[in-house]
Coordinates of C-alpha atoms in Angstrom, one line a residue:
Chain A
M30 CA -8.1 28.9 -9.8
R31 CA -8.1 27.1 -13.1
T32 CA -10.6 25.1 -15.2
F33 CA -11.1 21.4 -15.1
E34 CA -9.3 21.1 -18.4
E35 CA -6.3 23.0 -17.1
Y36 CA -6.0 20.8 -14.0
L37 CA -6.5 17.8 -16.2
A38 CA -3.6 18.9 -18.5
L39 CA -1.4 19.4 -15.5
T40 CA -2.2 16.0 -14.1
E41 CA -1.6 14.2 -17.4
Q42 CA 1.6 16.1 -17.9
H43 CA 3.1 15.2 -14.6
L44 CA 1.3 11.9 -13.7
T45 CA 4.3 9.6 -13.9
D46 CA 7.0 12.2 -13.0
P47 CA 7.4 11.0 -9.4
M48 CA 7.4 7.3 -10.4
P49 CA 10.3 5.7 -8.5
A50 CA 13.1 4.2 -10.7
I51 CA 12.6 0.5 -11.1
G52 CA 15.5 -1.9 -11.5
A53 CA 16.5 -3.6 -14.8
Y54 CA 15.2 -7.0 -13.8
A55 CA 11.7 -5.7 -13.0
E56 CA 11.0 -3.9 -16.2
T57 CA 7.7 -5.7 -16.6
L58 CA 6.6 -4.2 -13.4
E59 CA 7.0 -0.6 -14.7
E60 CA 5.5 -1.6 -18.0
S61 CA 2.4 -3.1 -16.5
M62 CA 2.0 -0.2 -14.0
K63 CA 2.2 2.3 -16.8
Y64 CA -0.1 0.3 -19.1
S65 CA -3.0 0.9 -16.7
L66 CA -1.9 4.3 -15.6
L67 CA -1.9 5.6 -19.1
S68 CA -5.0 4.0 -20.5
G69 CA -7.2 7.0 -20.5
G70 CA -8.7 7.6 -17.0
K71 CA -10.8 10.6 -16.4
R72 CA -8.4 11.8 -13.6
I73 CA -11.3 13.1 -11.6
R74 CA -9.6 12.5 -8.2
P75 CA -6.3 14.2 -8.9
V76 CA -8.1 17.1 -10.6
M77 CA -10.3 17.6 -7.5
L78 CA -7.2 17.4 -5.3
L79 CA -5.4 20.1 -7.3
A80 CA -8.5 22.3 -7.4
A81 CA -9.0 21.9 -3.6
A82 CA -5.4 22.9 -2.9
E83 CA -5.8 26.1 -4.9
M84 CA -9.3 26.9 -3.5
A85 CA -7.6 26.8 -0.1
G86 CA -4.9 29.2 -1.2
G87 CA -2.1 26.8 -2.1
T88 CA -0.7 25.9 -5.5
A89 CA -1.5 23.0 -7.7
E90 CA 2.2 22.6 -8.5
E91 CA 3.0 21.8 -4.9
A92 CA 0.2 19.3 -4.8
L93 CA 1.2 17.3 -7.9
P94 CA 2.9 14.4 -6.1
Y95 CA -0.3 13.8 -4.1
A96 CA -2.4 14.1 -7.3
S97 CA -0.2 11.4 -8.8
A98 CA -0.4 9.3 -5.7
I99 CA -4.2 9.3 -5.6
E100 CA -4.4 8.3 -9.3
F101 CA -1.9 5.5 -8.7
I102 CA -4.1 4.3 -5.9
H103 CA -7.3 4.5 -8.0
T104 CA -5.5 2.6 -10.8
Y105 CA -4.3 -0.2 -8.5
S106 CA -7.9 -0.6 -7.3
L107 CA -9.2 -1.0 -10.9
I108 CA -6.5 -3.6 -11.7
H109 CA -7.2 -5.7 -8.7
D110 CA -11.0 -5.3 -9.1
D111 CA -10.7 -6.6 -12.7
L112 CA -8.8 -9.7 -11.7
P113 CA -10.4 -13.1 -12.5
A114 CA -10.8 -13.7 -8.7
M115 CA -12.7 -10.5 -8.4
D116 CA -15.0 -9.1 -11.2
D117 CA -13.2 -11.0 -13.9
D118 CA -13.4 -8.2 -16.5
A119 CA -11.6 -8.6 -19.8
L120 CA -12.0 -5.0 -20.9
R121 CA -11.7 -1.6 -19.3
R122 CA -12.1 1.7 -21.2
G123 CA -12.2 -0.4 -24.4
R124 CA -8.8 -1.9 -23.8
P125 CA -7.8 -5.4 -22.5
T126 CA -7.5 -5.3 -18.7
N127 CA -4.0 -5.5 -17.1
H128 CA -4.3 -9.3 -16.4
M129 CA -5.4 -10.0 -20.0
V130 CA -2.1 -8.5 -21.1
Y131 CA 0.3 -9.4 -18.3
G132 CA -1.3 -12.3 -16.6
A133 CA -3.1 -12.4 -13.2
G134 CA 0.2 -12.8 -11.2
M135 CA 1.8 -9.8 -12.8
A136 CA -1.4 -7.8 -12.6
T137 CA -1.5 -8.5 -8.8
L138 CA 2.0 -7.2 -8.5
A139 CA 1.3 -4.2 -10.7
G140 CA -1.5 -3.2 -8.3
D141 CA 0.7 -3.8 -5.3
G142 CA 3.4 -1.7 -7.0
L143 CA 1.0 1.2 -7.7
L144 CA -0.3 1.2 -4.1
S145 CA 3.2 1.0 -2.7
A146 CA 4.5 3.7 -5.1
A147 CA 1.8 6.1 -4.1
F148 CA 3.1 6.0 -0.5
E149 CA 6.7 6.1 -1.7
I150 CA 5.9 9.2 -3.7
M151 CA 4.2 11.0 -0.8
L152 CA 6.9 10.0 1.8
G153 CA 9.6 11.1 -0.7
D154 CA 7.9 14.5 -0.9
M155 CA 7.6 14.7 2.9
L156 CA 11.3 13.9 3.3
A157 CA 12.1 16.7 0.8
H158 CA 10.3 19.1 3.1
Q159 CA 11.5 17.7 6.5
Q160 CA 13.3 20.9 7.4
D161 CA 10.1 23.0 7.2
P162 CA 7.8 21.9 10.0
E163 CA 4.7 23.6 8.7
A164 CA 5.2 22.3 5.1
L165 CA 5.8 18.9 6.6
R166 CA 2.7 18.9 8.7
R167 CA 0.5 19.9 5.8
R168 CA 1.9 16.9 3.8
V169 CA 1.4 14.4 6.6
R170 CA -2.2 15.5 6.9
A171 CA -2.7 15.2 3.2
A172 CA -1.2 11.7 3.0
D173 CA -3.2 10.6 6.0
A174 CA -6.4 11.8 4.3
I175 CA -5.5 9.8 1.2
A176 CA -4.6 6.7 3.2
R177 CA -7.9 6.8 5.1
G178 CA -9.9 7.1 1.9
A179 CA -8.0 4.2 0.3
G180 CA -7.6 1.9 3.3
V181 CA -9.5 -0.4 5.5
R182 CA -11.8 2.4 6.8
G183 CA -12.5 3.4 3.2
M184 CA -12.1 1.9 -0.3
V185 CA -10.9 -1.6 0.7
A186 CA -13.8 -1.9 3.2
G187 CA -16.2 -0.9 0.4
Q188 CA -14.7 -3.4 -2.0
T189 CA -15.1 -6.1 0.7
A190 CA -18.7 -5.3 1.3
D191 CA -19.3 -5.2 -2.4
L192 CA -17.6 -8.6 -2.9
T193 CA -19.4 -10.3 0.1
S194 CA -22.8 -8.6 -0.7
E195 CA -23.4 -11.1 -3.4
S196 CA -24.2 -13.6 -0.8
E197 CA -26.1 -11.2 1.5
R198 CA -29.6 -9.9 1.5
P199 CA -29.7 -6.4 -0.1
S200 CA -30.4 -3.7 2.4
A201 CA -30.4 0.1 2.5
P202 CA -27.6 0.4 5.1
L203 CA -25.5 -2.1 3.2
L204 CA -25.9 -0.2 -0.1
T205 CA -25.0 3.1 1.7
F206 CA -22.0 1.5 3.3
I207 CA -20.7 0.3 -0.1
H208 CA -21.3 3.7 -1.8
E209 CA -19.7 5.6 1.1
N210 CA -16.6 3.4 1.2
K211 CA -16.1 2.1 -2.3
T212 CA -16.7 5.4 -4.1
A213 CA -17.2 8.4 -1.8
A214 CA -14.2 7.7 0.5
M215 CA -11.6 8.3 -2.2
I216 CA -13.3 11.4 -3.5
I217 CA -13.5 12.8 0.1
G218 CA -9.8 11.8 0.5
A219 CA -8.8 13.7 -2.6
I220 CA -10.6 16.9 -1.6
R221 CA -9.4 16.7 2.0
A222 CA -5.8 16.1 0.9
G223 CA -5.9 19.1 -1.4
L224 CA -7.4 21.3 1.4
F225 CA -4.7 20.2 3.8
L226 CA -2.0 21.0 1.3
G227 CA -3.4 24.4 0.7
D228 CA -3.7 24.9 4.5
A229 CA -7.4 25.6 4.4
E230 CA -9.0 27.4 7.3
E231 CA -11.3 25.4 9.5
A232 CA -14.6 26.8 8.1
L233 CA -13.6 25.9 4.6
Q234 CA -12.5 22.5 5.7
N235 CA -15.9 21.9 7.3
D236 CA -18.0 23.1 4.4
M237 CA -15.9 21.1 2.0
E238 CA -16.3 17.9 4.1
R239 CA -20.0 18.2 3.5
Y240 CA -19.6 19.1 -0.2
A241 CA -17.2 16.1 -0.7
Y242 CA -19.5 13.6 1.0
D243 CA -22.4 14.9 -1.2
L244 CA -20.3 14.8 -4.3
G245 CA -19.0 11.3 -3.6
M246 CA -22.5 9.9 -3.0
A247 CA -23.9 11.8 -6.0
F248 CA -21.1 10.3 -8.1
Q249 CA -22.2 6.8 -7.4
V250 CA -26.0 7.5 -7.7
A251 CA -25.3 9.2 -11.1
D252 CA -23.2 6.2 -12.2
D253 CA -26.0 3.8 -11.2
I254 CA -28.4 5.9 -13.2
L255 CA -26.1 6.1 -16.2
D256 CA -25.6 2.3 -16.1
V257 CA -29.2 2.0 -16.9
V258 CA -29.6 5.1 -19.1
G259 CA -26.5 3.9 -21.0
D260 CA -24.1 6.8 -21.2
E261 CA -21.0 5.5 -19.4
K262 CA -18.5 7.5 -21.2
T263 CA -18.8 10.7 -19.3
L264 CA -17.9 9.4 -15.9
G265 CA -14.6 8.2 -14.5
K266 CA -15.9 4.8 -13.3
S267 CA -15.0 3.9 -9.8
V268 CA -14.1 0.4 -8.7
G269 CA -16.3 -2.5 -9.0
Q270 CA -18.9 -1.1 -11.3
D271 CA -20.5 -3.0 -13.9
A272 CA -23.9 -3.1 -15.5
Q273 CA -24.8 -6.5 -14.3
N274 CA -28.5 -6.7 -13.8
D275 CA -28.2 -8.6 -10.5
K276 CA -25.9 -6.0 -9.1
L277 CA -26.9 -4.0 -6.0
T278 CA -27.3 -0.4 -7.2
W279 CA -29.2 2.7 -6.1
V280 CA -31.5 2.2 -9.0
S281 CA -32.1 -1.5 -8.3
M282 CA -32.9 -0.7 -4.7
Y283 CA -35.0 2.5 -5.0
G284 CA -36.0 2.8 -8.7
M285 CA -35.1 5.4 -11.3
E286 CA -37.4 8.2 -10.1
A287 CA -36.2 8.0 -6.5
S288 CA -32.6 7.8 -7.7
R289 CA -33.0 11.0 -9.8
S290 CA -34.5 12.8 -6.9
R291 CA -31.7 11.6 -4.5
L292 CA -29.1 12.9 -7.0
H293 CA -30.9 16.2 -7.2
E294 CA -31.0 16.5 -3.4
L295 CA -27.3 15.6 -3.0
T296 CA -26.4 18.2 -5.7
E297 CA -28.4 20.9 -4.1
D298 CA -26.9 20.2 -0.7
A299 CA -23.4 20.2 -2.2
V300 CA -24.0 23.6 -3.8
S301 CA -25.4 25.0 -0.6
A302 CA -22.3 23.9 1.2
L303 CA -20.3 26.2 -1.0
E304 CA -22.6 29.1 -0.4
K305 CA -20.4 31.4 1.6
W306 CA -17.3 30.9 -0.6
G307 CA -18.5 33.0 -3.5
S308 CA -16.5 32.7 -6.8
S309 CA -13.8 30.6 -5.2
G310 CA -16.4 27.8 -5.0
D311 CA -17.1 28.0 -8.8
F312 CA -15.0 25.1 -9.7
F313 CA -16.7 22.7 -7.4
R314 CA -20.2 24.2 -8.0
I315 CA -19.8 23.6 -11.7
L316 CA -18.4 20.1 -11.2
V317 CA -21.4 18.8 -9.2
R318 CA -23.9 20.5 -11.4
K319 CA -22.4 19.0 -14.5
L320 CA -22.6 15.6 -12.9
E321 CA -26.3 15.8 -12.5
K322 CA -26.8 17.2 -15.9
R323 CA -25.1 14.2 -17.5
T324 CA -27.8 12.0 -16.3
K325 CA -30.6 13.9 -18.0
Chain B
M3 CA 18.5 -3.5 25.1
R4 CA 16.5 -6.7 25.5
T5 CA 16.6 -10.2 24.2
F6 CA 15.1 -11.5 21.0
E7 CA 12.4 -13.3 23.1
E8 CA 11.5 -10.0 24.9
Y9 CA 11.2 -8.1 21.7
L10 CA 9.2 -10.9 20.2
A11 CA 6.8 -10.9 23.2
L12 CA 6.4 -7.2 22.9
T13 CA 5.6 -7.5 19.2
E14 CA 3.1 -10.3 19.7
Q15 CA 1.4 -8.4 22.5
H16 CA 0.9 -5.2 20.5
L17 CA 0.8 -6.5 16.9
T18 CA -2.8 -5.7 16.2
D19 CA -3.2 -2.8 18.6
P20 CA -3.0 -0.1 15.9
M21 CA -5.3 -1.9 13.5
P22 CA -7.8 0.7 12.3
A23 CA -11.5 0.0 13.1
I24 CA -13.3 -1.7 10.2
G25 CA -17.0 -1.2 9.6
A26 CA -19.7 -3.7 10.3
Y27 CA -20.2 -4.6 6.6
A28 CA -16.6 -5.5 6.1
E29 CA -16.1 -7.9 8.9
T30 CA -14.6 -10.5 6.6
L31 CA -11.9 -8.1 5.8
E32 CA -10.8 -7.8 9.4
E33 CA -11.2 -11.6 9.9
S34 CA -9.1 -12.5 6.9
M35 CA -6.4 -10.0 7.7
K36 CA -6.1 -11.3 11.3
Y37 CA -6.2 -14.9 10.1
S38 CA -2.9 -14.4 8.4
L39 CA -1.4 -11.9 10.8
L40 CA -1.9 -14.3 13.7
S41 CA -0.8 -17.5 12.1
G42 CA 2.6 -17.9 13.8
G43 CA 5.1 -15.8 11.9
K44 CA 8.7 -15.6 13.3
R45 CA 8.3 -11.8 13.6
I46 CA 11.9 -11.3 12.6
R47 CA 11.4 -7.9 10.9
P48 CA 9.5 -6.2 13.7
V49 CA 11.9 -7.6 16.3
M50 CA 14.8 -6.2 14.3
L51 CA 13.1 -2.9 14.0
L52 CA 12.5 -2.6 17.8
A53 CA 16.1 -3.7 18.6
A54 CA 17.5 -1.2 16.1
A55 CA 15.5 1.6 17.7
E56 CA 16.9 0.7 21.2
M57 CA 20.4 0.2 19.9
A58 CA 20.2 3.8 18.6
G59 CA 19.1 5.1 22.0
G60 CA 15.3 5.1 21.4
T61 CA 12.6 3.0 23.0
A62 CA 10.9 -0.1 21.6
E63 CA 7.6 1.2 22.9
E64 CA 7.7 4.3 20.7
A65 CA 8.6 2.1 17.7
L66 CA 5.7 -0.3 18.1
P67 CA 3.4 1.1 15.4
Y68 CA 6.2 0.7 12.9
A69 CA 6.9 -2.8 14.1
S70 CA 3.2 -3.6 13.4
A71 CA 3.4 -1.9 10.1
I72 CA 6.3 -3.9 8.8
E73 CA 4.7 -7.1 9.9
F74 CA 1.5 -6.1 8.2
I75 CA 3.4 -5.5 5.0
H76 CA 5.3 -8.8 5.3
T77 CA 2.0 -10.6 5.9
Y78 CA 0.3 -9.0 2.8
S79 CA 3.3 -10.1 0.7
L80 CA 2.9 -13.7 1.8
I81 CA -0.9 -13.7 1.1
H82 CA -0.5 -12.3 -2.4
D83 CA 2.5 -14.6 -3.0
D84 CA 0.5 -17.7 -2.1
L85 CA -2.4 -16.8 -4.5
P86 CA -3.3 -19.2 -7.3
A87 CA -2.1 -16.7 -9.9
M88 CA 1.3 -16.5 -8.1
D89 CA 2.9 -19.5 -6.3
D90 CA -0.4 -21.2 -5.8
D91 CA 0.3 -22.6 -2.3
A92 CA -2.4 -24.3 -0.3
L93 CA -0.4 -24.4 3.0
R94 CA 1.7 -21.9 4.9
R95 CA 3.2 -22.7 8.3
G96 CA 1.1 -25.8 8.3
R97 CA -2.2 -24.0 8.0
P98 CA -4.4 -23.4 4.9
T99 CA -3.3 -20.3 3.1
N100 CA -5.6 -17.2 3.2
H101 CA -7.2 -17.9 -0.2
M102 CA -7.9 -21.5 0.7
V103 CA -10.1 -20.2 3.6
Y104 CA -11.5 -17.0 2.2
G105 CA -11.2 -17.4 -1.6
A106 CA -8.8 -15.6 -3.9
G107 CA -10.9 -12.4 -4.2
M108 CA -11.0 -11.9 -0.5
A109 CA -7.4 -12.9 -0.1
T110 CA -6.4 -10.2 -2.6
L111 CA -8.4 -7.7 -0.6
A112 CA -6.9 -8.9 2.7
G113 CA -3.4 -8.2 1.2
D114 CA -4.5 -4.8 -0.1
G115 CA -6.0 -4.1 3.3
L116 CA -2.8 -5.0 5.2
L117 CA -0.6 -2.9 2.9
S118 CA -3.0 0.0 3.2
A119 CA -3.3 -0.4 7.0
A120 CA 0.5 -0.4 7.4
F121 CA 0.6 3.1 6.0
E122 CA -2.6 4.2 7.8
I123 CA -0.9 3.1 11.1
M124 CA 2.3 5.0 10.4
L125 CA 0.6 8.1 9.2
G126 CA -1.7 8.0 12.2
D127 CA 1.3 7.9 14.4
M128 CA 2.9 10.8 12.5
L129 CA -0.3 12.9 12.9
A130 CA -0.2 12.2 16.6
H131 CA 3.3 13.7 16.7
Q132 CA 2.7 16.6 14.3
Q133 CA 3.4 19.3 16.9
D134 CA 6.9 18.0 17.6
P135 CA 9.0 18.6 14.5
E136 CA 11.9 16.4 15.6
A137 CA 9.7 13.5 16.5
L138 CA 7.8 13.9 13.3
R139 CA 10.9 14.0 11.2
R140 CA 12.2 10.7 12.7
R141 CA 8.9 9.1 11.9
V142 CA 8.8 10.3 8.3
R143 CA 12.3 8.9 7.8
A144 CA 11.3 5.6 9.3
A145 CA 8.1 5.3 7.2
D146 CA 10.1 6.2 4.1
A147 CA 12.6 3.5 4.9
I148 CA 9.8 0.9 5.2
A149 CA 8.1 2.1 2.1
R150 CA 11.3 1.9 0.1
G151 CA 12.0 -1.7 1.3
A152 CA 8.5 -2.8 0.5
G153 CA 7.9 -0.9 -2.7
V154 CA 8.8 -0.9 -6.4
R155 CA 12.5 -0.3 -5.6
G156 CA 12.4 -3.2 -3.1
M157 CA 10.2 -6.1 -2.4
V158 CA 7.7 -5.7 -5.2
A159 CA 10.5 -5.5 -7.7
G160 CA 12.0 -8.6 -6.3
Q161 CA 8.7 -10.4 -6.5
T162 CA 8.4 -9.4 -10.1
A163 CA 11.9 -10.6 -11.0
D164 CA 11.1 -13.8 -9.2
L165 CA 7.9 -14.3 -11.2
T166 CA 9.3 -13.4 -14.6
S167 CA 12.6 -15.3 -13.9
E168 CA 10.8 -18.6 -14.7
S169 CA 11.0 -17.7 -18.4
E170 CA 14.5 -16.2 -18.3
R171 CA 17.9 -17.7 -18.4
P172 CA 19.3 -18.0 -14.8
S173 CA 22.2 -15.6 -14.2
A174 CA 24.2 -14.4 -11.3
P175 CA 23.1 -10.8 -11.5
L176 CA 19.4 -11.9 -11.8
L177 CA 19.8 -14.1 -8.7
T178 CA 21.4 -11.3 -6.7
F179 CA 18.7 -8.8 -7.8
I180 CA 16.0 -11.2 -6.6
H181 CA 17.7 -11.8 -3.2
E182 CA 18.5 -8.1 -2.7
N183 CA 15.0 -7.0 -3.5
K184 CA 12.7 -9.8 -2.5
T185 CA 14.4 -10.6 0.8
A186 CA 17.1 -8.1 1.8
A187 CA 15.2 -4.9 1.1
M188 CA 12.6 -5.4 3.8
I189 CA 15.2 -6.5 6.4
I190 CA 17.3 -3.4 5.5
G191 CA 14.0 -1.4 5.7
A192 CA 13.2 -2.7 9.2
I193 CA 16.7 -1.9 10.6
R194 CA 16.9 1.5 8.9
A195 CA 13.4 2.4 10.2
G196 CA 14.4 1.4 13.8
L197 CA 17.6 3.4 13.6
F198 CA 15.7 6.5 12.3
L199 CA 13.2 6.2 15.1
G200 CA 16.0 5.9 17.7
D201 CA 17.7 8.9 16.0
A202 CA 20.9 7.0 15.4
E203 CA 24.1 9.0 14.8
E204 CA 25.5 8.8 11.3
A205 CA 28.4 6.4 12.0
L206 CA 26.0 3.9 13.5
Q207 CA 23.6 4.4 10.6
N208 CA 26.4 3.6 8.1
D209 CA 27.7 0.6 9.9
M210 CA 24.3 -0.8 10.3
E211 CA 23.5 -0.3 6.6
R212 CA 26.4 -2.6 5.9
Y213 CA 25.3 -5.1 8.6
A214 CA 21.7 -5.0 7.3
Y215 CA 22.7 -5.8 3.7
D216 CA 24.9 -8.7 4.9
L217 CA 22.1 -10.0 7.1
G218 CA 19.5 -9.7 4.4
M219 CA 21.6 -11.6 1.9
A220 CA 22.7 -14.2 4.5
F221 CA 19.0 -14.7 5.3
Q222 CA 18.2 -15.8 1.8
V223 CA 21.4 -17.9 1.3
A224 CA 20.6 -19.7 4.6
D225 CA 17.0 -20.3 3.5
D226 CA 18.2 -21.8 0.2
I227 CA 20.6 -24.1 2.1
L228 CA 17.9 -25.1 4.6
D229 CA 15.6 -25.9 1.7
V230 CA 18.0 -28.6 0.6
V231 CA 19.3 -29.7 4.0
G232 CA 15.8 -29.7 5.4
D233 CA 14.5 -31.8 2.5
E234 CA 17.2 -34.3 3.0
K235 CA 16.5 -34.5 6.7
T236 CA 12.7 -34.7 6.4
L237 CA 11.9 -36.5 3.2
G238 CA 8.2 -36.7 2.5
K239 CA 7.3 -33.4 4.2
S240 CA 5.1 -31.1 2.1
V241 CA 7.5 -29.2 -0.1
G242 CA 6.9 -25.5 -0.8
Q243 CA 7.7 -23.7 -4.1
D244 CA 11.2 -22.7 -3.0
A245 CA 12.2 -26.3 -2.7
Q246 CA 11.2 -27.2 -6.3
N247 CA 14.1 -28.4 -8.3
D248 CA 13.7 -25.9 -11.1
K249 CA 13.7 -22.9 -8.8
L250 CA 16.6 -20.5 -9.0
T251 CA 18.4 -20.5 -5.6
W252 CA 21.9 -19.8 -4.4
V253 CA 22.5 -23.5 -4.0
S254 CA 21.2 -24.3 -7.5
M255 CA 23.4 -21.6 -9.0
Y256 CA 26.6 -22.1 -7.0
G257 CA 26.3 -25.5 -5.3
M258 CA 26.2 -26.3 -1.5
E259 CA 29.9 -25.7 -0.7
A260 CA 30.0 -22.3 -2.3
S261 CA 26.7 -21.4 -0.6
R262 CA 28.0 -22.3 2.8
S263 CA 31.2 -20.3 2.3
R264 CA 29.2 -17.3 1.0
L265 CA 27.0 -17.5 4.1
H266 CA 30.1 -17.6 6.3
E267 CA 31.6 -14.6 4.5
L268 CA 28.4 -12.6 4.9
T269 CA 28.2 -13.5 8.6
E270 CA 31.8 -12.4 9.2
D271 CA 31.4 -9.2 7.4
A272 CA 28.1 -8.4 9.3
V273 CA 29.9 -9.1 12.6
S274 CA 32.8 -6.9 11.7
A275 CA 30.4 -4.1 10.8
L276 CA 29.4 -4.1 14.4
E277 CA 33.0 -4.0 15.7
K278 CA 33.1 -0.5 17.1
W279 CA 29.7 -0.7 18.9
G280 CA 30.8 -3.1 21.7
S281 CA 28.1 -4.6 23.8
S282 CA 25.4 -2.5 22.2
G283 CA 25.9 -4.6 19.1
D284 CA 25.4 -7.9 21.0
F285 CA 21.8 -8.4 19.8
F286 CA 22.6 -8.2 16.2
R287 CA 25.9 -10.1 16.5
I288 CA 24.1 -13.0 18.2
L289 CA 21.3 -12.8 15.6
V290 CA 23.5 -13.2 12.5
R291 CA 25.7 -15.9 14.2
K292 CA 22.6 -17.9 15.1
L293 CA 21.4 -17.8 11.5
E294 CA 24.6 -19.4 10.2
K295 CA 24.5 -22.0 13.0
R296 CA 21.0 -23.1 12.0
T297 CA 22.3 -24.3 8.7
K298 CA 25.0 -26.6 10.2

C-alpha cells in the first residue's frame, strides 16, 4: 500500500482521464465541469477508495475510474449545494462558485453532467470488462456501493433533511440522520467500492464497514468542531457545510466538550475495527488518528 | 408483442415499484419525486424500451426496472429544465411545476434524486443477476445505453447547447446538434437499451439504430410543427418556452413546408429501416406513422 500523498498524486494525475468526449456545441459544459473538478479539492473520497482497493489485495490503477467517478459525484453535490436556491454561496475554496462564473442554469447542468458522467465512466469500465464475469461482478458491486452512498438512500436524502431541517425542531435523531446521509454515506460508499474492486474477503468487508461508519461520522463531528475552532483548511469539506451560527451541528446540539469526546470515541472504535489487520490497516489507522489530531 | 396501450399500462402499473426506500427525515424528497413522476407523462420512452425488448425476443417484465429508470431520468430533466434558472416555467402538463410546489432548492434535489435513483435501480437489478454472466452483460449494455443517451454525450450536452444557443447565431449544425442530443439521444437510448435486454441479433440492432435516429429526429421536428399549428388552433392557451418566437426550432430555421417534408422523409426512412422485420416491426412502424399523422 502507498501513502496518502501517493494516492492523492495518482488521483490528481488521472482524475479527468475518463471524462467522456463532449461535442463542440456544448463546450461550456466541459469547461464548467472542469472548473469545479479542478479547483483544489482534498480528494479524500477517491484516495480512500484507492487505498481500500489495495488493502483488499487489488490495484489502485484498476480502481481509478471509480475514484474519478466518486470525485465527480462529490463535485456535483458541491455545485448544486452552492446554488442560489440552496446555500447561495459565492465562494468555495477561495474561488467564485460555479454559478458565479457560469450562471445558475449552467451550474445546474454542470452538476447534472458530473453526476451523469460518473455513471457513464463506471458503466464504460464495466463494458470494457464484460467478457470477464468475475471482474464484471466486482465492478457492478463497486458502482452499486457508490450509487447507494450518493443516492436517495444516502447523500441526496441527507441534503434534503438538511434543507428541510431549517423549518424543523432540532433533534438528536434528525442530526444523526443528516450526518449519516449527507457526509458518512459517501465515505462509506468510497471504502465499500474500493473493497469490492479489490475483492475483499468477508471478514475484512465487515470490519471496514464498521471503520467506514465511524470515520464518516467522525469526519462530520470534526468538521463541526473545526467550524468553531476555526481551522477549516485541513478538511475536505462535505456538502452543505457552512459556519452559520443557526446551523444544526454536533457542537450546537451537544456542546464542544461532548463533541470532542464523541470524536474520540468514534476514533477509538474505528481503530479497534482495524485490530486484526495488522500493518495492512496502517493507512486507515493513520487517517482517522490524523483527523482527531487536527481538532486539537 | 403488445400494443402501445398495453405497454403503457404495464409502465404505469410498475413505474415506482423499484423506487428505493427513503428515510423518514427525507419524506419531502420522495413526495417531490413522485409529484413529478406521477403527473401524467406520455411514457413514450419506457414504452419504446419495453417494445424493443420484446421485438428482440425478450420479455417486457424483465425490462421493467430499465423502463422505470429511463422515465425517472426523463422526469428529472423536466424538473431541472423548468427551474427559474433554466426555462423558468410555472406550469407543466397543466399542473404547477415541481419548484412552484416545493421550491427551487427542493426541486433541484428532486431532480438529483431521480437521476441517482435511476442508476440505483439499474445497478440493483444488475446485482440481483450477478451470478448469471449473460444476464448481467445484457443489463450492463442496457444501462450503458441509457447513461449515454442521458449524459454529457447526450441529453445534458443538448440542454447545454440549447441554453447557450440564446446568445449564439442560429445555424443548421447547431440546430441539428440540439435535436440530436436534447431529444433524439434519449429515444435512441431507450430503444438500444430494450434491444440489449432482449439480446437482439446484430442485424436487428443495426436497423433499429437507424430507425431510432429517424424517430428521435422526427419527434422533435413534429414537436416544432405542433408548436406552431397548435398555437394557431388554440390561440390564447398558455404558451410554453418552445413556442416563443425567438426560439430556435426546425420551423423557424427552415419554414413550415420544409419541416413537413423533412418529417415525411424521416418517417419514410424509419419505416424502410424496419423492412426486413415483417410483422415484428409493426409496433414501431405504427408508432412513427402516427407521429407524422398527428401534425396533419
